[in-house]
Short mmCIF file of C-alpha atoms and ligand atoms in Angstrom, two decimals:
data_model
loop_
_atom_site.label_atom_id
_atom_site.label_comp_id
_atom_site.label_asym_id
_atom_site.label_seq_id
_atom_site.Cartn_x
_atom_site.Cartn_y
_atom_site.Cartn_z
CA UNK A 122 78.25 109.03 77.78
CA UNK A 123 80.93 108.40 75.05
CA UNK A 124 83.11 105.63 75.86
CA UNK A 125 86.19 105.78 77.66
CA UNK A 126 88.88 107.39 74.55
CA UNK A 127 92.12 105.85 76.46
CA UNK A 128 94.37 106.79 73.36
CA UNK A 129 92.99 110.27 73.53
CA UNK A 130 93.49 110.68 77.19
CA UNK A 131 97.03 108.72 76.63
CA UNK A 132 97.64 111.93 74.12
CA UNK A 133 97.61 114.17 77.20
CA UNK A 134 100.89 112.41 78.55
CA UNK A 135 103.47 114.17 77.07
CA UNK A 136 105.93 111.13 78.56
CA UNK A 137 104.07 108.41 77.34
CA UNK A 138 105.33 109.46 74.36
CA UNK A 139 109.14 108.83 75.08
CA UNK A 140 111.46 105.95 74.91
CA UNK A 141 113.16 104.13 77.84
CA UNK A 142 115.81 102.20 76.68
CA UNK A 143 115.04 102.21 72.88
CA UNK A 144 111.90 100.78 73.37
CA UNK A 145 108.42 102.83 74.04
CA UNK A 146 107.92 103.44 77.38
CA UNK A 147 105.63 101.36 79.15
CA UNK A 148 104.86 102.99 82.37
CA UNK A 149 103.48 100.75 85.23
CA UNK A 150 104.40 102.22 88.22
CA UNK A 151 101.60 104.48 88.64
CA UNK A 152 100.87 103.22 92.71
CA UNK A 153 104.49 105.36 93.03
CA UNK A 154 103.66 107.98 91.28
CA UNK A 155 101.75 109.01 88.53
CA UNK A 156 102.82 110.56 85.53
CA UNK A 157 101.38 114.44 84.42
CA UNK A 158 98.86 114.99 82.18
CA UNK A 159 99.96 118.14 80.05
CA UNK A 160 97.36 120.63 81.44
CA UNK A 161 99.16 120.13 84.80
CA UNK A 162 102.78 120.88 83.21
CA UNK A 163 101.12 123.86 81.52
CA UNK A 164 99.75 125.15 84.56
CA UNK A 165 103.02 125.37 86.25
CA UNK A 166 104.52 126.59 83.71
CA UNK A 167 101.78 129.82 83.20
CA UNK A 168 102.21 130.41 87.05
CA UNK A 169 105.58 130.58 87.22
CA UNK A 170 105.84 132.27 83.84
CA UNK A 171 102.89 134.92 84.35
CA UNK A 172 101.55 134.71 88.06
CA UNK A 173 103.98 133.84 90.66
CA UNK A 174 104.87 135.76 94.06
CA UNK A 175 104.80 134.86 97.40
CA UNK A 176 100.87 134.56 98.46
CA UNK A 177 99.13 136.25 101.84
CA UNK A 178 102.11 139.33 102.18
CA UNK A 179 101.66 141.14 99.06
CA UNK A 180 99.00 143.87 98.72
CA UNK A 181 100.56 144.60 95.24
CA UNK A 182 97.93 142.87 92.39
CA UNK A 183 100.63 140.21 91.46
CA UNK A 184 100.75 138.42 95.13
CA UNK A 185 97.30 138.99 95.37
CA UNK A 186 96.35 136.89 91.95
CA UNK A 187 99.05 134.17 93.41
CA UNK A 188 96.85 134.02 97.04
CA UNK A 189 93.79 134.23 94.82
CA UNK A 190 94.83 130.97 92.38
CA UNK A 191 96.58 128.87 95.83
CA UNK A 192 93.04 129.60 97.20
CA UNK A 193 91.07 128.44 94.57
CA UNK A 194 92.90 125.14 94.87
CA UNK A 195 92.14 124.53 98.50
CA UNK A 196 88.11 125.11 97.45
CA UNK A 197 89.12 122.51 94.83
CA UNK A 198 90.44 120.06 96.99
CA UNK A 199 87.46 120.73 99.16
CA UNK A 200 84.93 120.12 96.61
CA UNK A 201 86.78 116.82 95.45
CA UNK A 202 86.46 115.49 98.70
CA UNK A 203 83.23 116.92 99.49
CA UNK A 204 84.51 118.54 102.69
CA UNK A 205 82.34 120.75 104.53
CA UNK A 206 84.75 123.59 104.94
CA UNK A 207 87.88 124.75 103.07
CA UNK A 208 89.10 125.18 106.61
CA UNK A 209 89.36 121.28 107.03
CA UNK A 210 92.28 121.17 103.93
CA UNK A 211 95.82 121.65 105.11
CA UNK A 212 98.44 121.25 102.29
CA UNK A 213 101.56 119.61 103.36
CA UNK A 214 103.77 117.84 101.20
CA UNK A 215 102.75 114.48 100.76
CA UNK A 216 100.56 111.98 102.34
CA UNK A 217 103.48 110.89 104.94
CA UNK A 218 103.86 114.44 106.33
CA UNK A 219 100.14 114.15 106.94
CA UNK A 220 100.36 111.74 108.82
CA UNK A 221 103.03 112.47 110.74
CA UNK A 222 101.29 115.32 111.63
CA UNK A 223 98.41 113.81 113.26
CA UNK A 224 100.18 111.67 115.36
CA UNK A 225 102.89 114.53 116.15
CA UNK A 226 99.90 116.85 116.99
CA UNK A 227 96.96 115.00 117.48
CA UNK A 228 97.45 111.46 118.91
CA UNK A 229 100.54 112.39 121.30
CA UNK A 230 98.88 114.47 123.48
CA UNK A 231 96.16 111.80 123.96
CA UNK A 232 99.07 108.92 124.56
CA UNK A 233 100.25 107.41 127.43
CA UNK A 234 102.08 104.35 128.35
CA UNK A 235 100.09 100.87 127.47
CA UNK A 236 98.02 103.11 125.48
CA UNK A 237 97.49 101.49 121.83
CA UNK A 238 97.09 102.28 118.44
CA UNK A 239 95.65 99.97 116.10
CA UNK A 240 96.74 99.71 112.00
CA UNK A 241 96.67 96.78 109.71
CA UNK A 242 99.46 94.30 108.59
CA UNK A 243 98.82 95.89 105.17
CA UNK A 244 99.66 99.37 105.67
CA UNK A 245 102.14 101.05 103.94
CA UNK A 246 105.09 102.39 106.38
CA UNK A 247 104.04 106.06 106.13
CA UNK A 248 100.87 104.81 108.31
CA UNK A 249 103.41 102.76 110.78
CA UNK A 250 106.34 105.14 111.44
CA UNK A 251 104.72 107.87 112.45
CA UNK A 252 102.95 106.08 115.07
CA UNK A 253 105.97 104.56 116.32
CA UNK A 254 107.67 107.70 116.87
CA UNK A 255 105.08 109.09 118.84
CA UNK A 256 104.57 105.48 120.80
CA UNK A 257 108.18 105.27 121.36
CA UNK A 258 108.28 109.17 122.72
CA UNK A 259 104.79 108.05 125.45
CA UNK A 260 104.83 104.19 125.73
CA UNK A 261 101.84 103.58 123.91
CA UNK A 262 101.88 100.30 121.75
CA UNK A 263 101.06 99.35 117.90
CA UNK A 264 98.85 96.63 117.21
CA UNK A 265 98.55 95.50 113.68
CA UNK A 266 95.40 93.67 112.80
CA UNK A 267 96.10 90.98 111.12
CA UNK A 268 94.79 89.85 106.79
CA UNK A 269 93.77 86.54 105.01
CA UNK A 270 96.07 84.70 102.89
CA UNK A 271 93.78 87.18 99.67
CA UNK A 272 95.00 90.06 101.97
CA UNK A 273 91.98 90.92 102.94
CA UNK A 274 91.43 92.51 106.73
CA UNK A 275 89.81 89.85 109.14
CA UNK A 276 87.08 91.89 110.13
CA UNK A 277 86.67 90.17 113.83
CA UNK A 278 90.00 90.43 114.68
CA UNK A 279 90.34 94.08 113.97
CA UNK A 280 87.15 94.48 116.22
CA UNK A 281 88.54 92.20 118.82
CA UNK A 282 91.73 94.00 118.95
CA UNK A 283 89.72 97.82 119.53
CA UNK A 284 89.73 97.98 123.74
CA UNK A 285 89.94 100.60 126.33
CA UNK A 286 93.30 101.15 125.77
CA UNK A 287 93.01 102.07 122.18
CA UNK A 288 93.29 105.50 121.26
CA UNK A 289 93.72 106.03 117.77
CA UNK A 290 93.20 103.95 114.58
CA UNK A 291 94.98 103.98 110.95
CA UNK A 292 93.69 102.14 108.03
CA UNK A 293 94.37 102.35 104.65
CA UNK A 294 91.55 102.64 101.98
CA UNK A 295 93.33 101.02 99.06
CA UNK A 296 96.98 98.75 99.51
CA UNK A 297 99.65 100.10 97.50
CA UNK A 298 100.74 96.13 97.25
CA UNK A 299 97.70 94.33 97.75
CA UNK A 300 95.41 96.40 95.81
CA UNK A 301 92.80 95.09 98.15
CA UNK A 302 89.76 98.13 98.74
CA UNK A 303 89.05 98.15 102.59
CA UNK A 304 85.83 98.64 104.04
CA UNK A 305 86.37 102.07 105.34
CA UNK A 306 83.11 103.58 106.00
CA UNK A 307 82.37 99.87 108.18
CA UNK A 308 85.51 100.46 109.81
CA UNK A 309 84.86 104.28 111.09
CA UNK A 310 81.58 103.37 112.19
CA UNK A 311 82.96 100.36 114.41
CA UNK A 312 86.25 103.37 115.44
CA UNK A 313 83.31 105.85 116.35
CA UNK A 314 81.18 103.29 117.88
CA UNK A 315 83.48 102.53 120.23
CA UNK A 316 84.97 105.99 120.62
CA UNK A 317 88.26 105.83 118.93
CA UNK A 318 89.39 108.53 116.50
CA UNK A 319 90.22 106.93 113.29
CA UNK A 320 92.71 108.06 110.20
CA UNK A 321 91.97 107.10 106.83
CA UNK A 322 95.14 106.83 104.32
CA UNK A 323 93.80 107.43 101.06
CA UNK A 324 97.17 107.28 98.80
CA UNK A 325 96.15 104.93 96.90
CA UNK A 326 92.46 105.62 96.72
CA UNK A 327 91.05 109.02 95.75
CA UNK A 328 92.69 108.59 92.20
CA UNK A 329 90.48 105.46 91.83
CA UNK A 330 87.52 105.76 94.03
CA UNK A 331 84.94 109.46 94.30
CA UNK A 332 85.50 110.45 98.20
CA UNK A 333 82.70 111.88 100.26
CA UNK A 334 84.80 112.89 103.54
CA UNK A 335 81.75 113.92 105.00
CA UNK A 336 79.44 110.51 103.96
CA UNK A 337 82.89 108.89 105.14
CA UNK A 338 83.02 110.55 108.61
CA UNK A 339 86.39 109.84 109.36
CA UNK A 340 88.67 112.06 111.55
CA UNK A 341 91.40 112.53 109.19
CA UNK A 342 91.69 111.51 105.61
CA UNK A 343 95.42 112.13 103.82
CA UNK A 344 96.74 111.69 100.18
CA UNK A 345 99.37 112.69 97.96
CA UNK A 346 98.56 115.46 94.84
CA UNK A 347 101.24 113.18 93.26
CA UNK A 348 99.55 110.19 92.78
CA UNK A 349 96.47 112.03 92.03
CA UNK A 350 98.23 113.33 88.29
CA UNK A 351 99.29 116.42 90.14
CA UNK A 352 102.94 117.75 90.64
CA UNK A 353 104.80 116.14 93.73
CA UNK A 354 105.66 117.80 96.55
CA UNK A 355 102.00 118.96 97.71
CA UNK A 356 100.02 116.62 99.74
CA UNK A 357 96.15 117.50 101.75
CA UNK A 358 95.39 116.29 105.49
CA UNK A 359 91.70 116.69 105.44
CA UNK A 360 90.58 117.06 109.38
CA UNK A 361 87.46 117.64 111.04
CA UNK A 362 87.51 121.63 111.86
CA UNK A 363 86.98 121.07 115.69
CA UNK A 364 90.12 118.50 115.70
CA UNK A 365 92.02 121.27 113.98
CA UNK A 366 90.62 123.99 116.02
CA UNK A 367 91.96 121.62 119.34
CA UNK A 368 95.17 120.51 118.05
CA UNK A 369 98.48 122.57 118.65
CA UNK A 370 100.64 123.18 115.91
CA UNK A 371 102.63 121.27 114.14
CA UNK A 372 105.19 123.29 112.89
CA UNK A 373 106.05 126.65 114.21
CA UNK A 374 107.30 129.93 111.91
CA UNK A 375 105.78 132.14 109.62
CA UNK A 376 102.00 132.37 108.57
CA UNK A 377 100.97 129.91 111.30
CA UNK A 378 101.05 132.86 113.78
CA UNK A 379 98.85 135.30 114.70
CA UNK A 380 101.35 137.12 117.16
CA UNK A 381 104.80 136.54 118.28
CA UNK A 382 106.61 138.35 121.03
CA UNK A 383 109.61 137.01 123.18
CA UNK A 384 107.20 135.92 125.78
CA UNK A 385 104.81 133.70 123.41
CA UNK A 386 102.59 133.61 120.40
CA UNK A 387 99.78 133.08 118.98
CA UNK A 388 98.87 130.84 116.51
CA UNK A 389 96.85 131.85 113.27
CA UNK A 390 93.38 130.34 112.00
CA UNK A 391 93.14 126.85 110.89
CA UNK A 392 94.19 125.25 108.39
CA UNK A 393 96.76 128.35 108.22
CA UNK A 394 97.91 127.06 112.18
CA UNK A 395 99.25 124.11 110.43
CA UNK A 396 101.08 125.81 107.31
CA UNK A 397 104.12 126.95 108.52
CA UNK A 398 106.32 128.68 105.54
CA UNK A 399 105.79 129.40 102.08
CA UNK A 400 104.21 126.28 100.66
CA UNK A 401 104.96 124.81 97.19
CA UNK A 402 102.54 127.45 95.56
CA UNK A 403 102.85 126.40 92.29
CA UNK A 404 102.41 122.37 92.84
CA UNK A 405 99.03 123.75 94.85
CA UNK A 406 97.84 125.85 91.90
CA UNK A 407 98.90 122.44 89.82
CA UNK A 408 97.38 120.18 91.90
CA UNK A 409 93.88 122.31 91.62
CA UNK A 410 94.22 121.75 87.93
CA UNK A 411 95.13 117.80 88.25
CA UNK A 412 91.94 117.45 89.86
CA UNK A 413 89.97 119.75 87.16
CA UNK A 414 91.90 117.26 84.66
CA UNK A 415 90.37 113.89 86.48
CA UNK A 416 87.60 114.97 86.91
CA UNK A 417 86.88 116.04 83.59
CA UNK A 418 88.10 112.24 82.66
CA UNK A 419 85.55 111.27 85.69
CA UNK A 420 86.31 109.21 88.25
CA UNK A 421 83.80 106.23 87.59
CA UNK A 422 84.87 106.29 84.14
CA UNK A 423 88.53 105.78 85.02
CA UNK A 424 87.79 103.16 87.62
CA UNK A 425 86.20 101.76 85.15
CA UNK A 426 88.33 101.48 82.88
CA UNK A 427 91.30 100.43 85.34
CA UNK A 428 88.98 97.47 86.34
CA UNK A 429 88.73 96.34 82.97
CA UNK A 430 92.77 96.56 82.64
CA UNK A 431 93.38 94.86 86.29
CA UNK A 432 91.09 92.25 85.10
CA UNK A 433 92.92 91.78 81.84
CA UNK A 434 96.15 92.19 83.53
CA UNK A 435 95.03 89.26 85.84
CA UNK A 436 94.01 86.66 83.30
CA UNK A 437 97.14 87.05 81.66
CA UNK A 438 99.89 87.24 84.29
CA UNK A 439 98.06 83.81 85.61
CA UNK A 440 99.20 82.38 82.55
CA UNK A 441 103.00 83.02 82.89
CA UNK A 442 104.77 79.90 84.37
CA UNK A 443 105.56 80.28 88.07
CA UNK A 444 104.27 83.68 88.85
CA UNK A 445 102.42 83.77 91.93
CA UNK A 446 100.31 86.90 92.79
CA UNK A 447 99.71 88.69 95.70
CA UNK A 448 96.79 90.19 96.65
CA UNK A 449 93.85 88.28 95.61
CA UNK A 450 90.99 89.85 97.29
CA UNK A 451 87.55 90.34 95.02
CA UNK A 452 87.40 93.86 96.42
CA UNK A 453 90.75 95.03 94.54
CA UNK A 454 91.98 97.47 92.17
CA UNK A 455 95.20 99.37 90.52
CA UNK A 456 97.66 97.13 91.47
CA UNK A 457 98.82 93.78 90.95
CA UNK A 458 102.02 92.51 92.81
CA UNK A 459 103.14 88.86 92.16
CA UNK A 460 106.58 86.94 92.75
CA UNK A 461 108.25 84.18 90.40
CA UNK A 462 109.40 80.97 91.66
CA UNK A 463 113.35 80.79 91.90
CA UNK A 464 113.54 84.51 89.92
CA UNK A 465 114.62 87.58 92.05
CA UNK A 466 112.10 90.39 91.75
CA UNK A 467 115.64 92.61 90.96
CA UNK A 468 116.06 90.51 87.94
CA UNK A 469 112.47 90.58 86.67
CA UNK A 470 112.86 94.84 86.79
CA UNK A 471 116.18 94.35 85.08
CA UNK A 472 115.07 92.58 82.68
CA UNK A 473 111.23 94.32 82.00
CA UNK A 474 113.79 97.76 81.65
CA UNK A 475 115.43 96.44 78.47
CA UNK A 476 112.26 95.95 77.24
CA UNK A 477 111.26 99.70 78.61
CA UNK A 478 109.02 98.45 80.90
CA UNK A 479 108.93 99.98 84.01
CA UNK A 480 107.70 98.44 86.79
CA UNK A 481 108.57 98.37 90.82
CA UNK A 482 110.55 95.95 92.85
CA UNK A 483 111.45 95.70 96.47
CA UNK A 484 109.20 95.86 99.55
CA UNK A 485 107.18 99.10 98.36
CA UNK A 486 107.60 100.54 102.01
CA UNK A 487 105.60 97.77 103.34
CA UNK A 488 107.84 95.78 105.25
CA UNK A 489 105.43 93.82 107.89
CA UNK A 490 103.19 92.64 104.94
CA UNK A 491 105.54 91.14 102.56
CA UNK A 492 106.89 89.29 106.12
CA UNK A 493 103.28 88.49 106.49
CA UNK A 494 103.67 86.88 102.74
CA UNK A 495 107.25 85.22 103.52
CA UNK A 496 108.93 87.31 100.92
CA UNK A 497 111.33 89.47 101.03
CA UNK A 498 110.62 91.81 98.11
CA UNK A 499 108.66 91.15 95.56
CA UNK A 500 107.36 93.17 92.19
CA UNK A 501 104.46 95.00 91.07
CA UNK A 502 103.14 96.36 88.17
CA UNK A 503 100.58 99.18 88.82
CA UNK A 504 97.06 100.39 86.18
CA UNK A 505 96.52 104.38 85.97
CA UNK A 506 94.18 105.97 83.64
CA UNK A 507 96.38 105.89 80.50
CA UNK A 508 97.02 101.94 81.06
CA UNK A 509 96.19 100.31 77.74
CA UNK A 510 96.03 96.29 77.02
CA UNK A 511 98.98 96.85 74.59
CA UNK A 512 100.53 98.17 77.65
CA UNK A 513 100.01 94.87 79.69
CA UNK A 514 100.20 92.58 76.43
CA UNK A 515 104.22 94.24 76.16
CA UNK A 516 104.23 93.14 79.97
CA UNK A 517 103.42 89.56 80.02
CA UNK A 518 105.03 89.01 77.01
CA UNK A 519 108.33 90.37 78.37
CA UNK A 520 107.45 87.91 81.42
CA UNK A 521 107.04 85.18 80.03
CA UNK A 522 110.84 85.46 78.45
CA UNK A 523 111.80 85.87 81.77
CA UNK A 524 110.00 82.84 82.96
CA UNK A 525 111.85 80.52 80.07
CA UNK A 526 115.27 82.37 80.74
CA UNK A 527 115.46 81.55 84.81
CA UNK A 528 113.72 77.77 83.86
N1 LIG B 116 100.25 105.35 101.85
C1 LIG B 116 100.18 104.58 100.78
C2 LIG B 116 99.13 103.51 100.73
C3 LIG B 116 101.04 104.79 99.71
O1 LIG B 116 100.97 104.00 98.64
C4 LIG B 116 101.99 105.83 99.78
C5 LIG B 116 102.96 106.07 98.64
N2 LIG B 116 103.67 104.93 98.22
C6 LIG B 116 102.02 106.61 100.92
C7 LIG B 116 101.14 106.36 101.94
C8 LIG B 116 103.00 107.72 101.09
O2 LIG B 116 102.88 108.66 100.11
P1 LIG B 116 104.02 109.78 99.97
O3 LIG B 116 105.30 109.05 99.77
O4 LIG B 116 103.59 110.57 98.79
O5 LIG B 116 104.00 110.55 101.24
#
């Protein structure tokens, strides 16, 4: 295979191209969202332009080539993840609604007071919240699992903490701070072995790691087309048909029905039960060709090549006087989120922004890990497919000025 062309694929990015503050942009906030590769602009841009209408009502041609391209996304999505039916992918609008979806539909029903559910200390608070609502609304209880000083997940503990009260687990794949890969396939094994549903969030993962949902075996698996190069506002809950078959809906209005009358309805086929109103069409249709665009690029090329820049990234931020990173497990990747001794996170943004370097600062939604850490904030820069070592090179350099400014 040719080697990985990361100024030709950087050529894709109409953005990357811009300036932020006089400077070239130097985009490393990719765990927040990714920027869009040109083929995914272009595609909304044709639909709108040349294909759009409303999809499932029309029996004129146009509606019927919209249904026909939202569709062929869902088989896309399908075949990305290796699902076993198209039925399995609901589109919502991001990985949080996903979630919130399964507890809303799926886990409330099964709560009730004392009952738990069992996360990490790592997870992002789209995998907390939504747990807490419905816990709140039953009595049931969260019970974080607690990580190593690396961040990694103590395996014991998270086994010791699964009992008979436990009725529903949430792990995610990949930290959005720590970076740190869990061992999800281990950890549905030990959910299904002792009988426990189990929810994977994989934000931060299927745009760095190939997914097999069905060599994976978890319940439910969510993500966001966003992070995955595709346009935001679309995000896939993939659920084992018979959970989706058993699970009332979400949502109620149009297209989830089969019948209303004023004395009840009846709700349509899955995954349709759980798509209430007209989705974002066009960020579906987008998101198909995101996909199409990464894997084209291939998936064990890019996390090959975002290895190589993590690794790169490492060595060199280690050098920069009084940085201390966070996040230091061997199994890691994407991300790498440090603090600076006596230097506000704030003021390292501020001052990387001048040099139009963009990177993120504050608790990125996880609040009970950076407690975990003792910090309060704390600031990350993240690795995509179009990271380059000039890229990281324009990064430490602009760190290490910080370092002697604040010394
Ligand atoms: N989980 C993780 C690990 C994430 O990184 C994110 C996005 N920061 C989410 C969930 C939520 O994604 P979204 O905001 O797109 O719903």
């Amino acid at each position: 295979a040719p080697a990985y062309d990361v100024m030709r694929v950087r050529g894709d990015f109409p953005i990357l191209g811009t300036r932020m503050n006089g400077r070239p942009l130097v985009y490393l906030d990719t765990a927040a969202s990714a920027q869009k590769p040109r083929v995914v602009i272009e595609t909304l841009k044709r639909f709108y332009e040349e294909d759009y209408a409303n999809i499932h009502r029309g029996v004129y041609d146009l509606s019927q080539r919209a249904t026909s391209a939202h569709d062929e996304a869902r088989r896309k999505v399908q075949r990305f993840l290796n699902a076993a039916d198209w039925r399995e992918i609901v589109f919502t609008r991001n990985a949080t609604e996903a979630i919130n979806l399964v507890a809303a539909s799926f886990a409330r029903g099964r709560l009730e007071p004392g009952d738990e559910i069992l996360v990490t200390e790592m997870e992002h608070h789209a995998n907390i919240v939504p747990w807490q609502l419905v816990a709140a609304e039953t009595g049931a209880r969260i019970v974080p699992a607690p990580i190593t000083d690396a961040g990694e997940l103590i395996l014991e503990s998270f086994i010791e903490r699964i009992g008979p009260r436990t009725k529903m687990i949430g792990v995610v794949w990949v930290s959005n701070v720590l970076g740190t890969v869990n061992p999800v396939h281990e950890l549905v094994r030990i959910a299904h072995g002792r009988g426990v549903p189990i929810l994977i969030d994989a934000a931060q993962a299927v745009q760095h790691i190939p997914v097999d949902v069905q060599a994976l075996d978890a319940d439910f698996l969510v993500f966001s087309g966003h992070k995955l190069y595709g346009p935001s506002g679309v995000g896939v809950l993939h659920a084992k048909a018979k959970h989706l078959e058993a699970m009332p809906p979400y949502q109620g209005g149009g297209d989830m029905i089969e019948t209303v009358s004023f004395k009840g309805s009846t709700w349509n086929e899955i995954p349709f039960k759980f798509e209430a109103g007209t989705p974002d069409i066009a960020g579906i249709v987008a998101l198909g060709a995101a996909i199409d665009y990464v894997e084209g690029l291939g998936l064990d090329a890019i996390a090959a090549h975002e290895a190589e820049m993590l690794a790169y990234a490492t060595r060199a931020i280690n050098q920069v006087p009084g940085v201390r990173v966070i996040g230091t497990a061997p199994e890691k990747c994407s991300v790498l989120t440090f603090a600076m001794d006596g230097v506000h996170p704030q003021d390292i943004a501020t001052m990387l922004d001048l040099d139009g370097i963009a990177v993120r600062t504050g608790h990125h939604c996880a609040m009970p890990l950076h407690e975990r850490f003792g910090l309060a904030a704390s600031a990350r820069a993240s690795i995509g497919l179009y990271t380059t070592q000039e890229d990281i090179d324009a990064f430490v350099r602009s760190l290490h000025r910080v370092a002697e400014m604040f010394r």
